[in-house]
Amino acid sequence: MVKKNTCVFISGQGSNLKNLIFFSRDNIFPIKISLVISDNKNAYGLNYAKKFQIPYLLINTRSKNYENKILSNLKKYNISFICLAGYMKMISNNLIRIYQKKIINIHPSLLPKFKGLNTFNRILKNKEKKTGCTVHYVNDKLDGGSTIIQKSFFIDKKDNELDLKRKTQKLEHRAFPEAIIKIFSQN
Ligand code: GRF
């Protein structure tokens, strides 16, 4: 099997990156993580790129030419698929156009509910009974592309924001690899 060269974009902790690295080491998993891009030089997730000797690129989204820097590196590493895993910036329309239906994101809610930031706080305030995570294609609308996979759980009355985060991330670590397998088994 020829694995798709994949770039993972991160901004922070990188637990989803770590999990995808773990899965991608399996011969029959459809992607190889060939590049990691972070907009945050202090992102803990960069340690996983270093530990597993995956090339990584730091970008400064305030600098003028950062988009070109991204594009030239995606080309350099022959990237054909992109995973956003806790990347806190919007992807440019240009990149979305070039990588049409080739960019996916993971979001900690049952989209279309609770798009954007601060999800756990809003979920609790809204007294939701259920929550979960969504893996979806990226389009030009915030958390707006079509859904690939959702996983959910029932919220316990005692759950606080941290509990929701912990339970959601546990599901994310199953949902992201499952979504990738689903995409490439359809192609
Ligand atoms: C995840 O909960 C994801 O849903 C959201 O950002 C978080 C990233 O976590 N988009 P990590 O950096 O992968 O640990």
mmCIF file of C-alpha atoms and ligand atoms in Angstrom, residues 12-17 85-88 105-108 120 168-169 172-173, ligand 1:
data_model
loop_
_atom_site.group_PDB
_atom_site.id
_atom_site.type_symbol
_atom_site.label_atom_id
_atom_site.label_comp_id
_atom_site.label_asym_id
_atom_site.label_seq_id
_atom_site.Cartn_x
_atom_site.Cartn_y
_atom_site.Cartn_z
ATOM 1 C CA GLY A 12 -0.810 23.071 21.244
ATOM 2 C CA GLN A 13 -0.749 19.855 23.205
ATOM 3 C CA GLY A 14 -0.653 17.502 20.240
ATOM 4 C CA SER A 15 -2.401 14.477 21.753
ATOM 5 C CA ASN A 16 -4.172 13.889 18.425
ATOM 6 C CA LEU A 17 -0.871 14.213 16.575
ATOM 7 C CA ALA A 85 -5.364 18.629 14.939
ATOM 8 C CA GLY A 86 -5.920 21.470 17.359
ATOM 9 C CA TYR A 87 -4.717 24.096 14.886
ATOM 10 C CA MET A 88 -6.061 27.402 16.177
ATOM 11 C CA ASN A 105 -10.332 18.825 11.047
ATOM 12 C CA ILE A 106 -11.331 17.466 14.434
ATOM 13 C CA HIS A 107 -13.700 19.527 16.563
ATOM 14 C CA PRO A 108 -14.751 18.873 20.193
ATOM 15 C CA PHE A 120 -17.082 22.783 26.773
ATOM 16 C CA THR A 168 -14.171 14.063 24.382
ATOM 17 C CA GLN A 169 -10.471 13.580 23.712
ATOM 18 C CA GLU A 172 -11.240 11.917 19.405
ATOM 19 C CA HIS A 173 -8.380 9.460 19.601
HETATM 20 C C1 GRF B 1 -8.912 18.826 20.359
HETATM 21 O O1 GRF B 1 -9.820 18.687 21.403
HETATM 22 C C2 GRF B 1 -9.611 19.191 19.082
HETATM 23 O O2 GRF B 1 -10.932 18.788 19.038
HETATM 24 C C3 GRF B 1 -9.550 20.696 19.084
HETATM 25 O O3 GRF B 1 -8.336 21.014 19.705
HETATM 26 C C4 GRF B 1 -7.971 19.979 20.604
HETATM 27 C C5 GRF B 1 -6.555 19.625 20.301
HETATM 28 O O4 GRF B 1 -6.008 18.744 21.238
HETATM 29 N N1 GRF B 1 -9.682 21.192 17.735
HETATM 30 P P1 GRF B 1 -4.562 18.133 21.040
HETATM 31 O O5 GRF B 1 -3.617 19.298 20.777
HETATM 32 O O6 GRF B 1 -4.613 17.202 19.874
HETATM 33 O O7 GRF B 1 -4.250 17.429 22.326
#
